[in-house]
Tab-separated table of C-alpha atoms in Angstrom:
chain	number	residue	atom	x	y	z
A	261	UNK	CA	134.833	207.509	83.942
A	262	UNK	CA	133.649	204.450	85.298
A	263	UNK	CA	135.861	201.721	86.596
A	264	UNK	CA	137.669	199.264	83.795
A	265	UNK	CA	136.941	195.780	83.722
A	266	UNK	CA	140.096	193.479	83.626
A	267	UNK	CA	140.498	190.048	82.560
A	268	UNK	CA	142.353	187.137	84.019
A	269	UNK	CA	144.193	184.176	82.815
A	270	UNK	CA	142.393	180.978	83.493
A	271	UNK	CA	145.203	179.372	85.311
A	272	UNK	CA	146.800	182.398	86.999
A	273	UNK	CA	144.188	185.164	88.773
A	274	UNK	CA	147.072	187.411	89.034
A	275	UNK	CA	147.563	187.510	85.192
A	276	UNK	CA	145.780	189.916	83.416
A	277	UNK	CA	145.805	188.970	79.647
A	278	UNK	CA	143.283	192.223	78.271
A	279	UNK	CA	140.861	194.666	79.178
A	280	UNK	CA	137.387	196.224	78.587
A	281	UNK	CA	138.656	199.317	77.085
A	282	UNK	CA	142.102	201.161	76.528
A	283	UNK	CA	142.784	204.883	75.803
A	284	UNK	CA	145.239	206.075	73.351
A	285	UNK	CA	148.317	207.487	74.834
A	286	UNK	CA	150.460	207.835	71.890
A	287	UNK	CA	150.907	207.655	67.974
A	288	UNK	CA	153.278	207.740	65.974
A	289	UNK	CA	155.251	206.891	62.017
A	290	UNK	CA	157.374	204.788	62.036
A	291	UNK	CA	158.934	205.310	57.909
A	292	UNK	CA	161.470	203.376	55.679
A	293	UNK	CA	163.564	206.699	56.522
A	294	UNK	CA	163.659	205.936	59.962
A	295	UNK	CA	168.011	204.483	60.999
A	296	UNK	CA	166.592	201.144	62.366
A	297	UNK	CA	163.366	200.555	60.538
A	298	UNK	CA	164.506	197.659	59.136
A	299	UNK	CA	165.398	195.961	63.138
A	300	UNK	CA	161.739	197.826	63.892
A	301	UNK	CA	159.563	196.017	61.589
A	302	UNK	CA	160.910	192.246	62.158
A	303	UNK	CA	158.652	192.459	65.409
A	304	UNK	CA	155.565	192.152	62.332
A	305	UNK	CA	154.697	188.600	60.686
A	306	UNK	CA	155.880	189.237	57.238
A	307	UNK	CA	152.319	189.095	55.859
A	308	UNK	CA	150.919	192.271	57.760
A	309	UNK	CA	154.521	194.556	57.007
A	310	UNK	CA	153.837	197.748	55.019
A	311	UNK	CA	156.430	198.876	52.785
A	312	UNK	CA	155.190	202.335	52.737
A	313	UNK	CA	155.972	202.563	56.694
A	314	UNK	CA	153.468	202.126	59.761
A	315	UNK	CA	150.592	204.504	61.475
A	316	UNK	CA	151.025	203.633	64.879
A	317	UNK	CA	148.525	203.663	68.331
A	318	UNK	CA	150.298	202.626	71.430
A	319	UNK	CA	146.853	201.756	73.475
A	320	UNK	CA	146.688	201.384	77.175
A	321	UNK	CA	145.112	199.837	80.272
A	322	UNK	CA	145.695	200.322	84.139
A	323	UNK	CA	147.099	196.804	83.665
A	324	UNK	CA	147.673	196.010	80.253
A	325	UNK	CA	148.746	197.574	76.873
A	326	UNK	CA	148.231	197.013	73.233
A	327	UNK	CA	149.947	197.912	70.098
A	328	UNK	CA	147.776	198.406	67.059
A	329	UNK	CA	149.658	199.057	63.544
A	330	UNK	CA	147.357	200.894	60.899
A	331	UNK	CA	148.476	202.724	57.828
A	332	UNK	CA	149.885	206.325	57.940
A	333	UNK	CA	146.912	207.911	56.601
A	334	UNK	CA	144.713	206.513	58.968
A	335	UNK	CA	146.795	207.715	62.166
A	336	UNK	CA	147.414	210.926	60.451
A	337	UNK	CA	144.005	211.697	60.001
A	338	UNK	CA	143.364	210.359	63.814
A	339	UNK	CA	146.097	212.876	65.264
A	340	UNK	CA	144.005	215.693	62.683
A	341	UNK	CA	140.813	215.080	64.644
A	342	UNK	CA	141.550	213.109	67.681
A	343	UNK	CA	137.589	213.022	68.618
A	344	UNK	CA	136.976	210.344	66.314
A	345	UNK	CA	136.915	206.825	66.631
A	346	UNK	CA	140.156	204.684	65.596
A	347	UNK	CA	139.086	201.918	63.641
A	348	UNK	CA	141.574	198.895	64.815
A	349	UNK	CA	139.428	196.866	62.270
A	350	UNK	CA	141.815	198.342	59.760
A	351	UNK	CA	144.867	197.191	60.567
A	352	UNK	CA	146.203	194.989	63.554
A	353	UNK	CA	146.604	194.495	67.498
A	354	UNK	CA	149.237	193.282	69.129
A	355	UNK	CA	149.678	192.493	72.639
A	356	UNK	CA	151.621	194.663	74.723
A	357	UNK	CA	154.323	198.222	73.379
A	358	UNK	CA	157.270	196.528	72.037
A	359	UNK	CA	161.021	196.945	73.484
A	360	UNK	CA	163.270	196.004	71.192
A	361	UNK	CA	165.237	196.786	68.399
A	362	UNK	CA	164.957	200.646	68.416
A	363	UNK	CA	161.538	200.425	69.959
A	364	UNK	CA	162.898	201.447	73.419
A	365	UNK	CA	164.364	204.585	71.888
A	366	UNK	CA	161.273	205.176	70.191
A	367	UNK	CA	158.705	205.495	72.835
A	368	UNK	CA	158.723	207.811	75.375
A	369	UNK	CA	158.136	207.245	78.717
A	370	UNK	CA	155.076	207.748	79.850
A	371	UNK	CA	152.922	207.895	83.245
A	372	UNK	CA	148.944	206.870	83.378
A	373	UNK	CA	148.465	209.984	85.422
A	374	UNK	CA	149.779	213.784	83.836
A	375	UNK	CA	152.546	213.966	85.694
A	376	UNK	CA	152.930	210.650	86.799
A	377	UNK	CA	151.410	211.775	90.446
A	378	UNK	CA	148.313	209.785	91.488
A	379	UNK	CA	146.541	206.493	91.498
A	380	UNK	CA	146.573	204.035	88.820
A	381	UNK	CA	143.968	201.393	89.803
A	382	UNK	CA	142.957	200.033	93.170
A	383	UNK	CA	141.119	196.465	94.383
A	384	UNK	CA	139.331	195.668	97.860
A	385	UNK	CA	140.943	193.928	100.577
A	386	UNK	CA	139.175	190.887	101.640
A	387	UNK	CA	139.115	191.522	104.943
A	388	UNK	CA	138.727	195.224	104.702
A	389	UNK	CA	140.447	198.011	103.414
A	390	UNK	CA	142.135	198.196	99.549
A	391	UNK	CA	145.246	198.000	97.674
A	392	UNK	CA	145.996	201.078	95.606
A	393	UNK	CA	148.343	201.061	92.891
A	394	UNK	CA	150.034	204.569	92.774
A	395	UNK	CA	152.562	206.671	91.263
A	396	UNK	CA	154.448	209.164	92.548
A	397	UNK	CA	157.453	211.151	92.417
A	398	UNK	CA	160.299	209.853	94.826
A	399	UNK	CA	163.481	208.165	95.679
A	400	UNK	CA	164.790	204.931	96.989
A	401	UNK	CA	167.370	206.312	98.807
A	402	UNK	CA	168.041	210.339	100.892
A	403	UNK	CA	169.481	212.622	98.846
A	404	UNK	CA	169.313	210.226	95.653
A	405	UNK	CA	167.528	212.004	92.432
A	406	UNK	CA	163.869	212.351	92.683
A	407	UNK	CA	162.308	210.108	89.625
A	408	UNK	CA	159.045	208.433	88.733
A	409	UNK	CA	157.800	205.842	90.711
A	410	UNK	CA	155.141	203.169	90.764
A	411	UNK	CA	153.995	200.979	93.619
A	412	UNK	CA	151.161	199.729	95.439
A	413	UNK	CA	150.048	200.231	99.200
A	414	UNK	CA	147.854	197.490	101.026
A	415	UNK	CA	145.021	199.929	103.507
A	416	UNK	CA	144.619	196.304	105.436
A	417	UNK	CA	148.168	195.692	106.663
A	418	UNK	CA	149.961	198.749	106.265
A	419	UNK	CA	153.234	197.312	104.681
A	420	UNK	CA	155.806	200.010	102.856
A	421	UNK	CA	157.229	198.862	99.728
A	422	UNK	CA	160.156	200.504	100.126
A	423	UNK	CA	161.382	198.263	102.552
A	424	UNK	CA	160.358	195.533	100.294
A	425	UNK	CA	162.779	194.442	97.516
A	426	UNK	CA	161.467	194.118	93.601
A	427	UNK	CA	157.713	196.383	94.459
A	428	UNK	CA	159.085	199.704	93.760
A	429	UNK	CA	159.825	200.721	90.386
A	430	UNK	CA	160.964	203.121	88.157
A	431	UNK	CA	157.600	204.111	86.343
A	432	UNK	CA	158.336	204.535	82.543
A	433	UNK	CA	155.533	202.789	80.883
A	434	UNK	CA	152.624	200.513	80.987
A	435	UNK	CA	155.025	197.388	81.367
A	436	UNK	CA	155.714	199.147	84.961
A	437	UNK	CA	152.586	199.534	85.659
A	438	UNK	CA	151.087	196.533	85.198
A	439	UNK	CA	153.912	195.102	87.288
A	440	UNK	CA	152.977	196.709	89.903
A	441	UNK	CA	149.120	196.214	89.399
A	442	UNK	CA	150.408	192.286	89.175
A	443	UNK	CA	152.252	192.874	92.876
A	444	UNK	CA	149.423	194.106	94.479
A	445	UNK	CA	146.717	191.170	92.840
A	446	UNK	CA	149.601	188.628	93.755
A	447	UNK	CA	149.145	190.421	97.284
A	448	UNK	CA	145.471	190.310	97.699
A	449	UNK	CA	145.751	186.401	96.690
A	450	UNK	CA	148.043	185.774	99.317
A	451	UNK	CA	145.910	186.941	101.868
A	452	UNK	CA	143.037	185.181	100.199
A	453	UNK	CA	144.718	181.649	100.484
A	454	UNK	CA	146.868	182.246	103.534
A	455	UNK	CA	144.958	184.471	105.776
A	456	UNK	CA	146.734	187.837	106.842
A	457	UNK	CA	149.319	187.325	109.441
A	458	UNK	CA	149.272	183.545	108.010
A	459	UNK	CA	152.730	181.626	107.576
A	460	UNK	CA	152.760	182.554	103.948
A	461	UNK	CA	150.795	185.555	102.783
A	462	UNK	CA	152.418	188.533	101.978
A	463	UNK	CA	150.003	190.025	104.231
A	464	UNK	CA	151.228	191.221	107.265
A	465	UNK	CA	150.339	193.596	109.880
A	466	UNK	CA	153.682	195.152	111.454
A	467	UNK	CA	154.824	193.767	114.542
A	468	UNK	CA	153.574	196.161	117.746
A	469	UNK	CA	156.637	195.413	119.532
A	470	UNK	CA	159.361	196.482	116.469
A	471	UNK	CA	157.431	200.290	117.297
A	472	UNK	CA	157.974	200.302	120.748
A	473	UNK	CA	161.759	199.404	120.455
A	474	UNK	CA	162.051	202.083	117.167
A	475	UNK	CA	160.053	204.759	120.171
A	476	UNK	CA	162.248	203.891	123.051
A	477	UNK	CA	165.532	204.783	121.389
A	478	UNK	CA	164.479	207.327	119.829
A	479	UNK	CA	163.456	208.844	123.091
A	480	UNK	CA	166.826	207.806	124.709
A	481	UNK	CA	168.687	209.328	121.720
A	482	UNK	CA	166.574	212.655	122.074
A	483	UNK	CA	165.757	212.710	125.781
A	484	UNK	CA	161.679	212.528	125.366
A	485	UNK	CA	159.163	210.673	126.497
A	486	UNK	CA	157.191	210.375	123.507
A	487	UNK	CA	154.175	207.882	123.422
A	488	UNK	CA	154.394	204.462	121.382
A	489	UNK	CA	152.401	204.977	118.381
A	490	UNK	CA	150.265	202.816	116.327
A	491	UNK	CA	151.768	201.831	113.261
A	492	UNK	CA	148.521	202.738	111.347
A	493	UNK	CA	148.933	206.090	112.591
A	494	UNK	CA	152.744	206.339	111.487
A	495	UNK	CA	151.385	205.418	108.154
A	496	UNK	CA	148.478	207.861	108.034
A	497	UNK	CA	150.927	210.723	108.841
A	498	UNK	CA	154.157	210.156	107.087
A	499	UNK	CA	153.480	206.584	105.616
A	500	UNK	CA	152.549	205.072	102.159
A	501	UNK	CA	148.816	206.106	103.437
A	502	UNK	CA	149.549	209.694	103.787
A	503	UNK	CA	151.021	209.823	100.472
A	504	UNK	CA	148.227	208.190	99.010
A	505	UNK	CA	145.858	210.823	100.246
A	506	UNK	CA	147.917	213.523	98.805
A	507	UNK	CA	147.914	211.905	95.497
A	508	UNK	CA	143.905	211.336	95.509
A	509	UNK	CA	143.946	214.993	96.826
A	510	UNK	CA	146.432	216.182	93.690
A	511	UNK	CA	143.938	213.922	91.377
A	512	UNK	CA	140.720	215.531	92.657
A	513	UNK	CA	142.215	219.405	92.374
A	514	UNK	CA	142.570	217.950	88.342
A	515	UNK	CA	139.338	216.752	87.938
């Protein structure tokens, strides 16, 4: 499929307000039967609520998400035949899945990728390289539980997230995603105005000398002699970079 096109607020680049096209990754009814329907439905201006209950399609971007609210019959016949075209002319969009009163409880969580294993969306570098938005499977901490994760990795500077505060998150939804899509534009735009390496960009390349101190004591502690590595070759091999090229491997085996 060929790349999506996003679009940008006019006073903040990192802000992405829609985009060229969205898939459907859920429907659903949402019925006057339903414990908190009442809670549900206040989200809706009064003029566009249906007594009757709502045919739901939660729509979705790499980086944004939209909400469009049809009748029943018209999702039902959708989820009948899901080759045909849904008609959002029928009913309307709304910005963004909701959250809120019973909302949370009544969307699953969901990943972009099948399992929630690969990469979202990437941009280039400006000086070379990209920044990859990815999800994986992972933990903050050793021996924590394993759980879905979303981050991006910067190909230019090298930088792990996970050392980071705030850009790794648990990946439940296309709120989390376009966080982290928002990170890594926020990222690029740092290096854009700042320069990488420069007083204030977010884009750094790791200090040489913080490798050769981490090498020395670990070959005092273990009695070797090992080399001082690059830190781009740390990251190829057991680094954000290596996972990234299992994930594009995983997402090619799929294909």
């Amino acid at each position: 499929m060929a790349a999506n096109t996003h679009y940008v607020s006019d006073t903040n680049p990192t802000h992405v307000t829609h985009a060229e096209w969205y898939r459907i990754s859920l429907t659903g009814i949402l019925t006057p039967q339903h414990e908190r329907f009442d809670a549900m439905q206040s989200i809706f201006p009064p003029e566009h609520r249906r007594l009757e209950g709502y045919g739901l399609a939660f729509l979705e971007s790499e980086e944004h998400s939209r909400l469009y609210v049809g009748s029943i019959e018209q999702i039902t016949a959708y989820d009948s035949d899901p080759s045909t075209r849904l008609d959002v002319s029928r009913g309307q969009t709304y910005d963004h899945w909701p959250h809120t009163d019973g909302w949370s409880e009544f969307i699953p969580d969901t990943t972009w990728n099948p399992d929630g294993r690969g990469v979202v969306t990437s941009f280039e570098h400006p000086e070379g390289g990209d920044v990859l938005v990815y999800e994986f499977h992972g933990s903050w901490l050793p021996g924590r539980p394993t759980r879905k994760l979303v981050t991006f990795h910067c190909t230019h500077c090298h930088a792990d997230t996970f050392y980071d505060s705030g850009k790794v998150q648990e990946n439940r939804g296309p709120q989390d995603r376009r966080w982290a899509a928002r990170l890594a534009r926020q990222h690029i735009r740092s290096a854009k105005q700042y320069g990488v390496g420069g007083q204030n960009s977010e884009c750094r390349k790791a200090d040489p000398s913080m490798m050769r101190i981490v090498t020395q004591v670990a070959n005092e502690v273990y009695g070797r002699t090992s080399p001082v590595p690059s830190f781009e070759s740390v990251c190829a091999t057991s680094g954000p970079c290596a996972t990234v090229r299992e994930l594009k491997a995983l997402q090619a085996a799929r294909a």
